[in-house]
């Protein structure tokens, strides 16, 4: 049966990492996958994560299964991080959270849940979006369509076309929004724009699904939650997919959460019973280690404030790299205005490089960038900046 199978294409992002590993050029730079590098080019384990792990090593008494929806404390702390500690949604018990293997796991549970509860729903994705989004929803047998999001000539959100498209979305469909640090463009909605989008969702009966993978990587933990909280103020029902890969550096532990907000505590509980079926039939129950680390840090005042400092360091370094990148490119006299990159937020920016230029970067300079021209700013360092900008200037010639 397997004789006739032809190979599937490599993953648009993780496939690049495989190619990068095989590249023998000592100057090679990987600006593909969204992984943070420190000033020395490493992706370190955060000191607070190490400390939480040490505590767990001493205190962990069993490796027995977690509940299907994961650690209750982890769910509670995740809700507080998303909405803020005193949010009425939490007081009213209108949120239910399942612990998931990463943000991708959260999206897949969300997709299966939507398919189970509103099977006719179409999921609306921003154009452009994370290349795995259509695959995740497609795998759950949901229809995915896109709405305009980015205006390439100005490198800004295409807000009017976006709103015009949202006004056509039928009641009962799902609108996927990037909570902050839009992947791949780095261009986010302003608070006023979030208000307008949230009103359309509320008025038309559209279910917002917020992909919230970069909280704390833009302007701060609360600042980055502005959009999600505006949506929660307008809409009685929503879904939030959280990832702790980036803000805790827990990439390979696969730590995420899907939070559902319902109109009442009873409805949240009933909906949660269906999310649990989606989990049980998929991976049964979540792995414990990463979730325990996050719960240990978020639940301990001292550890949490040290983690917030580590997070601020990562965020500040990325924002410094944005400025240095713009300045260094400017010095190379590329003849292009890249100043928009300093205005954008999160790990990524759309560079505007064409697929041919992306290919030339890789072939001539061993610089790896996603085919769409998305660059991971968090992979830049002071040490690789000159080589990188020289290479970009060369392919732009
Ligand atoms: C990315 O977009 O590079 C990250 O979210 C990692 C991934 O899984 O693709």
mmCIF file of C-alpha atoms and ligand atoms in Angstrom:
data_model
loop_
_atom_site.group_PDB
_atom_site.id
_atom_site.type_symbol
_atom_site.label_atom_id
_atom_site.label_comp_id
_atom_site.label_asym_id
_atom_site.label_seq_id
_atom_site.Cartn_x
_atom_site.Cartn_y
_atom_site.Cartn_z
ATOM 1 C CA UNK A 1 0.000 0.000 0.000
ATOM 2 C CA UNK A 2 2.883 2.334 0.594
ATOM 3 C CA UNK A 3 4.614 1.721 -2.743
ATOM 4 C CA UNK A 4 2.696 4.393 -4.612
ATOM 5 C CA UNK A 5 3.025 7.161 -2.048
ATOM 6 C CA UNK A 6 4.833 10.238 -3.264
ATOM 7 C CA UNK A 7 6.569 12.523 -0.764
ATOM 8 C CA UNK A 8 4.683 15.391 0.835
ATOM 9 C CA UNK A 9 6.350 18.803 0.714
ATOM 10 C CA UNK A 10 8.657 19.721 3.604
ATOM 11 C CA UNK A 11 7.079 21.911 6.280
ATOM 12 C CA UNK A 12 7.391 25.587 5.287
ATOM 13 C CA UNK A 13 9.058 26.452 8.611
ATOM 14 C CA UNK A 14 10.404 23.335 10.355
ATOM 15 C CA UNK A 15 11.665 21.968 7.017
ATOM 16 C CA UNK A 16 14.034 24.949 6.870
ATOM 17 C CA UNK A 17 15.626 23.938 10.172
ATOM 18 C CA UNK A 18 16.425 20.512 8.697
ATOM 19 C CA UNK A 19 18.086 22.143 5.678
ATOM 20 C CA UNK A 20 19.935 24.609 7.923
ATOM 21 C CA UNK A 21 21.411 21.797 10.032
ATOM 22 C CA UNK A 22 22.926 20.224 6.912
ATOM 23 C CA UNK A 23 24.510 23.472 5.702
ATOM 24 C CA UNK A 24 28.295 23.442 6.273
ATOM 25 C CA UNK A 25 28.836 27.215 5.902
ATOM 26 C CA UNK A 26 30.236 28.423 9.268
ATOM 27 C CA UNK A 27 28.517 31.821 8.777
ATOM 28 C CA UNK A 28 25.047 30.321 8.250
ATOM 29 C CA UNK A 29 22.125 32.100 9.939
ATOM 30 C CA UNK A 30 18.705 30.602 10.638
ATOM 31 C CA UNK A 31 16.015 33.282 10.621
ATOM 32 C CA UNK A 32 13.331 30.722 9.775
ATOM 33 C CA UNK A 33 11.688 29.054 12.759
ATOM 34 C CA UNK A 34 10.421 31.305 15.546
ATOM 35 C CA UNK A 35 12.941 30.461 18.229
ATOM 36 C CA UNK A 36 14.544 33.124 20.424
ATOM 37 C CA UNK A 37 18.350 33.476 20.478
ATOM 38 C CA UNK A 38 20.232 35.428 23.120
ATOM 39 C CA UNK A 39 23.086 37.828 22.329
ATOM 40 C CA UNK A 40 25.468 34.850 22.106
ATOM 41 C CA UNK A 41 23.259 33.090 19.536
ATOM 42 C CA UNK A 42 22.002 30.463 22.008
ATOM 43 C CA UNK A 43 18.465 29.439 22.989
ATOM 44 C CA UNK A 44 19.047 29.023 26.716
ATOM 45 C CA UNK A 45 16.845 27.434 29.367
ATOM 46 C CA UNK A 46 15.528 30.342 31.477
ATOM 47 C CA UNK A 47 17.037 30.470 34.986
ATOM 48 C CA UNK A 48 13.543 30.485 36.514
ATOM 49 C CA UNK A 49 12.646 27.366 34.494
ATOM 50 C CA UNK A 50 15.780 25.613 35.798
ATOM 51 C CA UNK A 51 14.862 26.550 39.328
ATOM 52 C CA UNK A 52 11.271 25.354 38.936
ATOM 53 C CA UNK A 53 12.604 22.065 37.537
ATOM 54 C CA UNK A 54 14.903 21.647 40.533
ATOM 55 C CA UNK A 55 11.981 22.177 42.873
ATOM 56 C CA UNK A 56 9.901 19.667 40.924
ATOM 57 C CA UNK A 57 12.673 17.095 41.046
ATOM 58 C CA UNK A 58 12.548 17.258 44.842
ATOM 59 C CA UNK A 59 8.791 17.487 45.279
ATOM 60 C CA UNK A 60 7.342 15.316 42.506
ATOM 61 C CA UNK A 61 5.855 12.206 44.075
ATOM 62 C CA UNK A 62 4.173 10.464 41.126
ATOM 63 C CA UNK A 63 4.156 10.153 37.368
ATOM 64 C CA UNK A 64 0.535 9.063 37.310
ATOM 65 C CA UNK A 65 -1.744 10.587 34.633
ATOM 66 C CA UNK A 66 -2.947 14.159 34.815
ATOM 67 C CA UNK A 67 -6.693 14.707 34.359
ATOM 68 C CA UNK A 68 -7.840 14.937 30.724
ATOM 69 C CA UNK A 69 -7.927 18.733 30.939
ATOM 70 C CA UNK A 70 -4.589 18.937 32.773
ATOM 71 C CA UNK A 71 -3.525 20.543 36.020
ATOM 72 C CA UNK A 72 -6.340 22.638 37.490
ATOM 73 C CA UNK A 73 -3.877 25.158 38.929
ATOM 74 C CA UNK A 74 -2.216 25.554 35.523
ATOM 75 C CA UNK A 75 -5.595 26.307 33.963
ATOM 76 C CA UNK A 76 -6.414 28.882 36.633
ATOM 77 C CA UNK A 77 -3.043 30.634 36.288
ATOM 78 C CA UNK A 78 -3.280 30.574 32.489
ATOM 79 C CA UNK A 79 -6.669 32.291 32.659
ATOM 80 C CA UNK A 80 -5.248 34.961 34.957
ATOM 81 C CA UNK A 81 -2.357 35.597 32.581
ATOM 82 C CA UNK A 82 -4.704 36.031 29.622
ATOM 83 C CA UNK A 83 -7.452 38.124 31.224
ATOM 84 C CA UNK A 84 -5.811 39.638 34.311
ATOM 85 C CA UNK A 85 -6.248 38.377 37.856
ATOM 86 C CA UNK A 86 -9.496 40.202 38.708
ATOM 87 C CA UNK A 87 -11.350 39.834 35.434
ATOM 88 C CA UNK A 88 -15.141 39.293 35.792
ATOM 89 C CA UNK A 89 -14.935 36.274 33.464
ATOM 90 C CA UNK A 90 -12.857 34.516 36.116
ATOM 91 C CA UNK A 91 -15.049 35.657 39.008
ATOM 92 C CA UNK A 92 -18.156 34.455 37.190
ATOM 93 C CA UNK A 93 -16.548 31.090 36.370
ATOM 94 C CA UNK A 94 -17.250 31.585 32.641
ATOM 95 C CA UNK A 95 -13.867 30.233 31.480
ATOM 96 C CA UNK A 96 -12.715 26.633 31.114
ATOM 97 C CA UNK A 97 -9.148 25.691 30.206
ATOM 98 C CA UNK A 98 -7.612 22.503 28.888
ATOM 99 C CA UNK A 99 -3.843 22.081 29.090
ATOM 100 C CA UNK A 100 -2.520 21.158 25.654
ATOM 101 C CA UNK A 101 0.755 20.071 24.017
ATOM 102 C CA UNK A 102 1.860 23.520 22.840
ATOM 103 C CA UNK A 103 -0.076 26.254 21.084
ATOM 104 C CA UNK A 104 -0.473 23.996 18.050
ATOM 105 C CA UNK A 105 -2.133 21.402 20.284
ATOM 106 C CA UNK A 106 -4.473 24.111 21.569
ATOM 107 C CA UNK A 107 -5.394 25.102 18.008
ATOM 108 C CA UNK A 108 -6.058 21.489 17.062
ATOM 109 C CA UNK A 109 -8.285 20.944 20.101
ATOM 110 C CA UNK A 110 -10.072 24.183 19.187
ATOM 111 C CA UNK A 111 -10.511 22.923 15.617
ATOM 112 C CA UNK A 112 -11.871 19.542 16.749
ATOM 113 C CA UNK A 113 -14.157 21.275 19.235
ATOM 114 C CA UNK A 114 -15.546 23.617 16.563
ATOM 115 C CA UNK A 115 -16.019 20.692 14.202
ATOM 116 C CA UNK A 116 -17.910 18.834 16.935
ATOM 117 C CA UNK A 117 -20.145 21.724 18.046
ATOM 118 C CA UNK A 118 -20.566 23.843 14.889
ATOM 119 C CA UNK A 119 -19.512 21.520 12.038
ATOM 120 C CA UNK A 120 -20.722 23.856 9.286
ATOM 121 C CA UNK A 121 -18.514 26.727 10.530
ATOM 122 C CA UNK A 122 -15.884 28.222 8.242
ATOM 123 C CA UNK A 123 -12.699 29.402 9.929
ATOM 124 C CA UNK A 124 -11.474 32.783 8.680
ATOM 125 C CA UNK A 125 -7.707 33.285 8.649
ATOM 126 C CA UNK A 126 -5.728 36.464 8.100
ATOM 127 C CA UNK A 127 -3.965 36.805 4.747
ATOM 128 C CA UNK A 128 -1.124 36.150 5.369
ATOM 129 C CA UNK A 129 -1.054 33.864 8.383
ATOM 130 C CA UNK A 130 1.082 31.192 10.025
ATOM 131 C CA UNK A 131 1.409 28.534 7.288
ATOM 132 C CA UNK A 132 0.307 25.776 9.662
ATOM 133 C CA UNK A 133 -3.078 27.392 10.381
ATOM 134 C CA UNK A 134 -4.831 26.165 7.214
ATOM 135 C CA UNK A 135 -3.320 22.707 7.718
ATOM 136 C CA UNK A 136 -4.538 22.410 11.319
ATOM 137 C CA UNK A 137 -8.115 23.403 10.447
ATOM 138 C CA UNK A 138 -8.053 21.358 7.243
ATOM 139 C CA UNK A 139 -6.968 18.285 9.219
ATOM 140 C CA UNK A 140 -10.007 18.752 11.434
ATOM 141 C CA UNK A 141 -12.164 18.787 8.253
ATOM 142 C CA UNK A 142 -13.139 22.433 8.657
ATOM 143 C CA UNK A 143 -13.344 24.841 5.775
ATOM 144 C CA UNK A 144 -10.816 27.678 6.000
ATOM 145 C CA UNK A 145 -11.023 30.992 4.128
ATOM 146 C CA UNK A 146 -9.019 34.171 4.417
ATOM 147 C CA UNK A 147 -9.617 37.868 5.047
ATOM 148 C CA UNK A 148 -7.238 40.650 3.919
ATOM 149 C CA UNK A 149 -4.851 41.700 6.673
ATOM 150 C CA UNK A 150 -1.644 43.200 5.347
ATOM 151 C CA UNK A 151 -0.916 45.987 2.891
ATOM 152 C CA UNK A 152 2.490 45.229 1.405
ATOM 153 C CA UNK A 153 3.230 48.685 -0.101
ATOM 154 C CA UNK A 154 2.838 50.427 3.289
ATOM 155 C CA UNK A 155 3.772 47.461 5.512
ATOM 156 C CA UNK A 156 0.709 48.150 7.637
ATOM 157 C CA UNK A 157 -2.509 46.369 8.525
ATOM 158 C CA UNK A 158 -4.968 46.622 5.629
ATOM 159 C CA UNK A 159 -7.637 47.699 8.049
ATOM 160 C CA UNK A 160 -10.396 48.935 5.718
ATOM 161 C CA UNK A 161 -10.326 45.867 3.455
ATOM 162 C CA UNK A 162 -10.162 43.703 6.560
ATOM 163 C CA UNK A 163 -13.258 45.320 8.071
ATOM 164 C CA UNK A 164 -15.119 45.114 4.779
ATOM 165 C CA UNK A 165 -14.436 41.367 4.674
ATOM 166 C CA UNK A 166 -15.417 40.825 8.314
ATOM 167 C CA UNK A 167 -18.750 42.503 7.582
ATOM 168 C CA UNK A 168 -19.545 39.625 5.206
ATOM 169 C CA UNK A 169 -18.742 36.756 7.580
ATOM 170 C CA UNK A 170 -21.904 34.816 8.412
ATOM 171 C CA UNK A 171 -23.135 34.268 11.974
ATOM 172 C CA UNK A 172 -21.673 31.126 13.507
ATOM 173 C CA UNK A 173 -18.361 31.256 11.647
ATOM 174 C CA UNK A 174 -15.022 31.433 13.445
ATOM 175 C CA UNK A 175 -12.622 34.364 13.117
ATOM 176 C CA UNK A 176 -9.012 33.588 13.917
ATOM 177 C CA UNK A 177 -7.126 36.629 15.217
ATOM 178 C CA UNK A 178 -3.490 36.816 16.296
ATOM 179 C CA UNK A 179 -3.654 38.113 19.887
ATOM 180 C CA UNK A 180 -0.413 40.075 19.491
ATOM 181 C CA UNK A 181 2.854 39.972 17.513
ATOM 182 C CA UNK A 182 1.148 38.925 14.277
ATOM 183 C CA UNK A 183 2.853 35.924 12.690
ATOM 184 C CA UNK A 184 4.218 36.413 10.010
ATOM 185 C CA UNK A 185 3.998 40.182 9.538
ATOM 186 C CA UNK A 186 4.725 41.733 12.969
ATOM 187 C CA UNK A 187 1.928 44.256 12.194
ATOM 188 C CA UNK A 188 -0.689 44.412 14.969
ATOM 189 C CA UNK A 189 -4.085 46.080 15.341
ATOM 190 C CA UNK A 190 -4.267 49.273 17.424
ATOM 191 C CA UNK A 191 -6.617 49.263 20.463
ATOM 192 C CA UNK A 192 -9.173 51.262 18.407
ATOM 193 C CA UNK A 193 -8.971 48.717 15.619
ATOM 194 C CA UNK A 194 -9.434 45.886 18.123
ATOM 195 C CA UNK A 195 -12.595 47.642 19.376
ATOM 196 C CA UNK A 196 -13.974 47.761 15.853
ATOM 197 C CA UNK A 197 -13.142 44.109 15.157
ATOM 198 C CA UNK A 198 -14.611 42.995 18.493
ATOM 199 C CA UNK A 199 -17.838 44.930 17.790
ATOM 200 C CA UNK A 200 -18.245 43.234 14.423
ATOM 201 C CA UNK A 201 -17.793 39.828 16.075
ATOM 202 C CA UNK A 202 -20.352 40.661 18.757
ATOM 203 C CA UNK A 203 -22.884 42.184 16.330
ATOM 204 C CA UNK A 204 -22.648 39.460 13.721
ATOM 205 C CA UNK A 205 -22.422 36.477 16.092
ATOM 206 C CA UNK A 206 -18.928 35.480 14.921
ATOM 207 C CA UNK A 207 -16.890 33.311 17.308
ATOM 208 C CA UNK A 208 -13.428 34.830 17.877
ATOM 209 C CA UNK A 209 -10.513 32.410 18.223
ATOM 210 C CA UNK A 210 -7.405 34.184 19.459
ATOM 211 C CA UNK A 211 -4.057 32.604 18.708
ATOM 212 C CA UNK A 212 -2.010 33.983 21.587
ATOM 213 C CA UNK A 213 1.486 32.555 21.215
ATOM 214 C CA UNK A 214 3.665 35.587 21.945
ATOM 215 C CA UNK A 215 2.283 37.214 25.098
ATOM 216 C CA UNK A 216 5.073 39.343 26.575
ATOM 217 C CA UNK A 217 7.168 39.469 23.386
ATOM 218 C CA UNK A 218 5.644 42.717 22.087
ATOM 219 C CA UNK A 219 5.310 45.438 24.728
ATOM 220 C CA UNK A 220 4.613 43.553 27.980
ATOM 221 C CA UNK A 221 2.366 40.850 29.449
ATOM 222 C CA UNK A 222 -0.637 43.120 30.051
ATOM 223 C CA UNK A 223 -0.001 45.419 27.085
ATOM 224 C CA UNK A 224 0.057 42.422 24.729
ATOM 225 C CA UNK A 225 -3.244 41.178 26.145
ATOM 226 C CA UNK A 226 -5.030 44.433 25.211
ATOM 227 C CA UNK A 227 -6.650 42.978 22.096
ATOM 228 C CA UNK A 228 -7.726 39.717 23.731
ATOM 229 C CA UNK A 229 -9.259 41.620 26.656
ATOM 230 C CA UNK A 230 -11.095 44.025 24.326
ATOM 231 C CA UNK A 231 -12.579 41.036 22.509
ATOM 232 C CA UNK A 232 -13.537 39.498 25.863
ATOM 233 C CA UNK A 233 -15.283 42.762 26.822
ATOM 234 C CA UNK A 234 -17.427 42.706 23.672
ATOM 235 C CA UNK A 235 -18.055 39.011 23.074
ATOM 236 C CA UNK A 236 -19.643 36.647 25.575
ATOM 237 C CA UNK A 237 -18.116 33.620 23.846
ATOM 238 C CA UNK A 238 -14.544 33.182 22.621
ATOM 239 C CA UNK A 239 -11.606 30.786 22.441
ATOM 240 C CA UNK A 240 -7.985 31.578 23.287
ATOM 241 C CA UNK A 241 -5.045 29.341 22.275
ATOM 242 C CA UNK A 242 -2.080 30.056 24.532
ATOM 243 C CA UNK A 243 1.499 28.928 23.956
ATOM 244 C CA UNK A 244 4.304 28.970 26.519
ATOM 245 C CA UNK A 245 6.935 27.962 23.952
ATOM 246 C CA UNK A 246 8.272 31.473 23.496
ATOM 247 C CA UNK A 247 7.617 33.412 26.711
ATOM 248 C CA UNK A 248 8.929 30.574 28.920
ATOM 249 C CA UNK A 249 11.342 29.224 26.282
ATOM 250 C CA UNK A 250 9.678 25.826 26.736
ATOM 251 C CA UNK A 251 9.666 24.940 23.032
ATOM 252 C CA UNK A 252 10.378 21.226 23.284
ATOM 253 C CA UNK A 253 8.250 20.633 26.382
ATOM 254 C CA UNK A 254 5.102 21.430 24.348
ATOM 255 C CA UNK A 255 3.181 23.583 26.803
ATOM 256 C CA UNK A 256 -0.023 25.341 25.811
ATOM 257 C CA UNK A 257 -3.638 25.839 26.785
ATOM 258 C CA UNK A 258 -7.019 26.258 25.172
ATOM 259 C CA UNK A 259 -9.331 28.547 27.125
ATOM 260 C CA UNK A 260 -13.012 28.723 26.309
ATOM 261 C CA UNK A 261 -15.219 31.554 27.530
ATOM 262 C CA UNK A 262 -18.971 30.905 27.615
ATOM 263 C CA UNK A 263 -22.000 32.998 28.484
ATOM 264 C CA UNK A 264 -22.440 31.294 31.862
ATOM 265 C CA UNK A 265 -20.531 29.007 34.217
ATOM 266 C CA UNK A 266 -22.935 26.158 33.348
ATOM 267 C CA UNK A 267 -22.356 26.597 29.624
ATOM 268 C CA UNK A 268 -18.584 26.690 30.177
ATOM 269 C CA UNK A 269 -18.746 23.431 32.098
ATOM 270 C CA UNK A 270 -20.841 21.740 29.413
ATOM 271 C CA UNK A 271 -18.517 23.014 26.658
ATOM 272 C CA UNK A 272 -15.525 21.805 28.643
ATOM 273 C CA UNK A 273 -16.932 18.280 28.655
ATOM 274 C CA UNK A 274 -16.744 18.373 24.836
ATOM 275 C CA UNK A 275 -13.228 19.831 24.804
ATOM 276 C CA UNK A 276 -12.264 16.915 27.035
ATOM 277 C CA UNK A 277 -13.613 14.434 24.491
ATOM 278 C CA UNK A 278 -11.509 16.162 21.809
ATOM 279 C CA UNK A 279 -8.445 15.739 24.059
ATOM 280 C CA UNK A 280 -9.210 12.162 25.075
ATOM 281 C CA UNK A 281 -9.622 10.988 21.492
ATOM 282 C CA UNK A 282 -6.482 12.773 20.388
ATOM 283 C CA UNK A 283 -3.700 12.446 23.010
ATOM 284 C CA UNK A 284 -5.724 11.293 26.030
ATOM 285 C CA UNK A 285 -4.282 13.734 28.556
ATOM 286 C CA UNK A 286 -1.424 16.238 28.501
ATOM 287 C CA UNK A 287 2.217 15.692 29.445
ATOM 288 C CA UNK A 288 2.866 16.994 32.956
ATOM 289 C CA UNK A 289 6.387 18.369 33.115
ATOM 290 C CA UNK A 290 6.093 21.631 31.170
ATOM 291 C CA UNK A 291 2.742 22.515 32.707
ATOM 292 C CA UNK A 292 4.139 21.940 36.190
ATOM 293 C CA UNK A 293 7.047 24.281 35.427
ATOM 294 C CA UNK A 294 4.700 27.050 34.295
ATOM 295 C CA UNK A 295 2.393 26.547 37.291
ATOM 296 C CA UNK A 296 5.367 26.596 39.675
ATOM 297 C CA UNK A 297 6.652 29.887 38.238
ATOM 298 C CA UNK A 298 3.325 31.675 37.853
ATOM 299 C CA UNK A 299 2.159 30.550 41.278
ATOM 300 C CA UNK A 300 5.219 31.745 43.188
ATOM 301 C CA UNK A 301 5.516 35.479 43.711
ATOM 302 C CA UNK A 302 9.318 35.636 43.747
ATOM 303 C CA UNK A 303 9.849 33.209 40.853
ATOM 304 C CA UNK A 304 7.208 34.974 38.814
ATOM 305 C CA UNK A 305 8.800 38.395 39.175
ATOM 306 C CA UNK A 306 12.182 36.935 38.172
ATOM 307 C CA UNK A 307 10.545 35.291 35.137
ATOM 308 C CA UNK A 308 8.984 38.619 34.158
ATOM 309 C CA UNK A 309 12.486 40.133 34.171
ATOM 310 C CA UNK A 310 13.828 37.339 31.990
ATOM 311 C CA UNK A 311 10.906 37.857 29.622
ATOM 312 C CA UNK A 312 11.577 41.617 29.530
ATOM 313 C CA UNK A 313 15.205 40.911 28.633
ATOM 314 C CA UNK A 314 14.144 38.780 25.663
ATOM 315 C CA UNK A 315 11.611 41.383 24.547
ATOM 316 C CA UNK A 316 14.077 44.254 24.847
ATOM 317 C CA UNK A 317 16.753 42.365 22.964
ATOM 318 C CA UNK A 318 14.370 41.693 20.083
ATOM 319 C CA UNK A 319 13.333 45.341 19.954
ATOM 320 C CA UNK A 320 17.014 46.411 20.034
ATOM 321 C CA UNK A 321 17.710 44.056 17.128
ATOM 322 C CA UNK A 322 14.854 45.612 15.167
ATOM 323 C CA UNK A 323 16.539 49.010 15.424
ATOM 324 C CA UNK A 324 20.045 47.702 14.743
ATOM 325 C CA UNK A 325 18.777 45.792 11.697
ATOM 326 C CA UNK A 326 17.169 48.909 10.226
ATOM 327 C CA UNK A 327 20.311 51.004 10.886
ATOM 328 C CA UNK A 328 22.704 48.395 9.506
ATOM 329 C CA UNK A 329 20.640 47.882 6.363
ATOM 330 C CA UNK A 330 20.534 51.639 5.937
ATOM 331 C CA UNK A 331 24.346 51.828 6.142
ATOM 332 C CA UNK A 332 24.572 49.217 3.362
ATOM 333 C CA UNK A 333 22.720 51.642 1.088
ATOM 334 C CA UNK A 334 20.062 49.193 -0.083
ATOM 335 C CA UNK A 335 18.001 52.108 -1.390
ATOM 336 C CA UNK A 336 14.945 50.778 0.476
ATOM 337 C CA UNK A 337 13.192 52.089 3.526
ATOM 338 C CA UNK A 338 13.132 49.321 6.127
ATOM 339 C CA UNK A 339 12.094 51.593 9.018
ATOM 340 C CA UNK A 340 8.754 49.741 9.306
ATOM 341 C CA UNK A 341 10.640 46.815 10.878
ATOM 342 C CA UNK A 342 11.416 48.931 13.961
ATOM 343 C CA UNK A 343 7.704 49.741 14.337
ATOM 344 C CA UNK A 344 6.588 46.114 14.260
ATOM 345 C CA UNK A 345 6.367 43.786 17.239
ATOM 346 C CA UNK A 346 7.190 40.235 18.240
ATOM 347 C CA UNK A 347 9.580 37.786 16.673
ATOM 348 C CA UNK A 348 8.671 38.349 13.050
ATOM 349 C CA UNK A 349 8.601 40.878 10.255
ATOM 350 C CA UNK A 350 7.704 40.593 6.639
ATOM 351 C CA UNK A 351 10.882 41.747 4.898
ATOM 352 C CA UNK A 352 9.330 42.254 1.477
ATOM 353 C CA UNK A 353 11.948 39.922 -0.041
ATOM 354 C CA UNK A 354 10.645 38.000 -3.044
ATOM 355 C CA UNK A 355 10.783 34.183 -3.208
ATOM 356 C CA UNK A 356 13.714 34.496 -5.665
ATOM 357 C CA UNK A 357 15.590 36.765 -3.242
ATOM 358 C CA UNK A 358 14.857 34.363 -0.353
ATOM 359 C CA UNK A 359 16.276 31.543 -2.453
ATOM 360 C CA UNK A 360 19.364 33.574 -3.356
ATOM 361 C CA UNK A 361 19.937 34.413 0.320
ATOM 362 C CA UNK A 362 19.969 30.733 1.116
ATOM 363 C CA UNK A 363 22.007 29.552 -1.868
ATOM 364 C CA UNK A 364 24.588 32.338 -1.936
ATOM 365 C CA UNK A 365 24.864 33.220 1.766
ATOM 366 C CA UNK A 366 23.370 30.365 3.826
ATOM 367 C CA UNK A 367 20.846 32.764 5.332
ATOM 368 C CA UNK A 368 17.565 30.897 5.929
ATOM 369 C CA UNK A 369 14.308 32.857 5.757
ATOM 370 C CA UNK A 370 10.747 31.541 5.297
ATOM 371 C CA UNK A 371 9.691 31.542 1.622
ATOM 372 C CA UNK A 372 7.146 34.303 2.223
ATOM 373 C CA UNK A 373 9.994 36.649 3.208
ATOM 374 C CA UNK A 374 9.210 36.352 6.924
ATOM 375 C CA UNK A 375 12.302 36.937 9.036
ATOM 376 C CA UNK A 376 12.775 35.959 12.660
ATOM 377 C CA UNK A 377 14.209 39.099 14.242
ATOM 378 C CA UNK A 378 14.815 37.122 17.456
ATOM 379 C CA UNK A 379 17.473 35.118 15.581
ATOM 380 C CA UNK A 380 19.593 38.216 14.865
ATOM 381 C CA UNK A 381 22.585 39.082 17.047
ATOM 382 C CA UNK A 382 25.159 41.878 17.042
ATOM 383 C CA UNK A 383 27.644 39.254 15.841
ATOM 384 C CA UNK A 384 25.652 38.132 12.772
ATOM 385 C CA UNK A 385 24.150 41.519 11.853
ATOM 386 C CA UNK A 386 26.873 42.718 9.452
ATOM 387 C CA UNK A 387 26.997 39.433 7.558
ATOM 388 C CA UNK A 388 23.200 39.326 7.392
ATOM 389 C CA UNK A 389 22.766 42.872 6.084
ATOM 390 C CA UNK A 390 25.615 42.418 3.605
ATOM 391 C CA UNK A 391 23.833 39.324 2.284
ATOM 392 C CA UNK A 392 20.461 41.112 2.042
ATOM 393 C CA UNK A 393 22.076 44.085 0.254
ATOM 394 C CA UNK A 394 23.647 41.618 -2.193
ATOM 395 C CA UNK A 395 20.367 39.894 -3.119
ATOM 396 C CA UNK A 396 18.582 43.231 -3.443
ATOM 397 C CA UNK A 397 21.127 44.512 -5.978
HETATM 398 C C1 LIG B 1 6.983 29.748 13.899
HETATM 399 O O1 LIG B 1 6.038 30.280 13.317
HETATM 400 O O2 LIG B 1 8.132 29.734 13.447
HETATM 401 C C2 LIG B 1 6.749 29.093 15.230
HETATM 402 O O3 LIG B 1 5.427 29.253 15.616
HETATM 403 C C3 LIG B 1 7.196 27.682 15.265
HETATM 404 C C4 LIG B 1 6.342 26.770 14.460
HETATM 405 O O4 LIG B 1 5.888 25.768 15.020
HETATM 406 O O5 LIG B 1 6.134 27.005 13.269
#
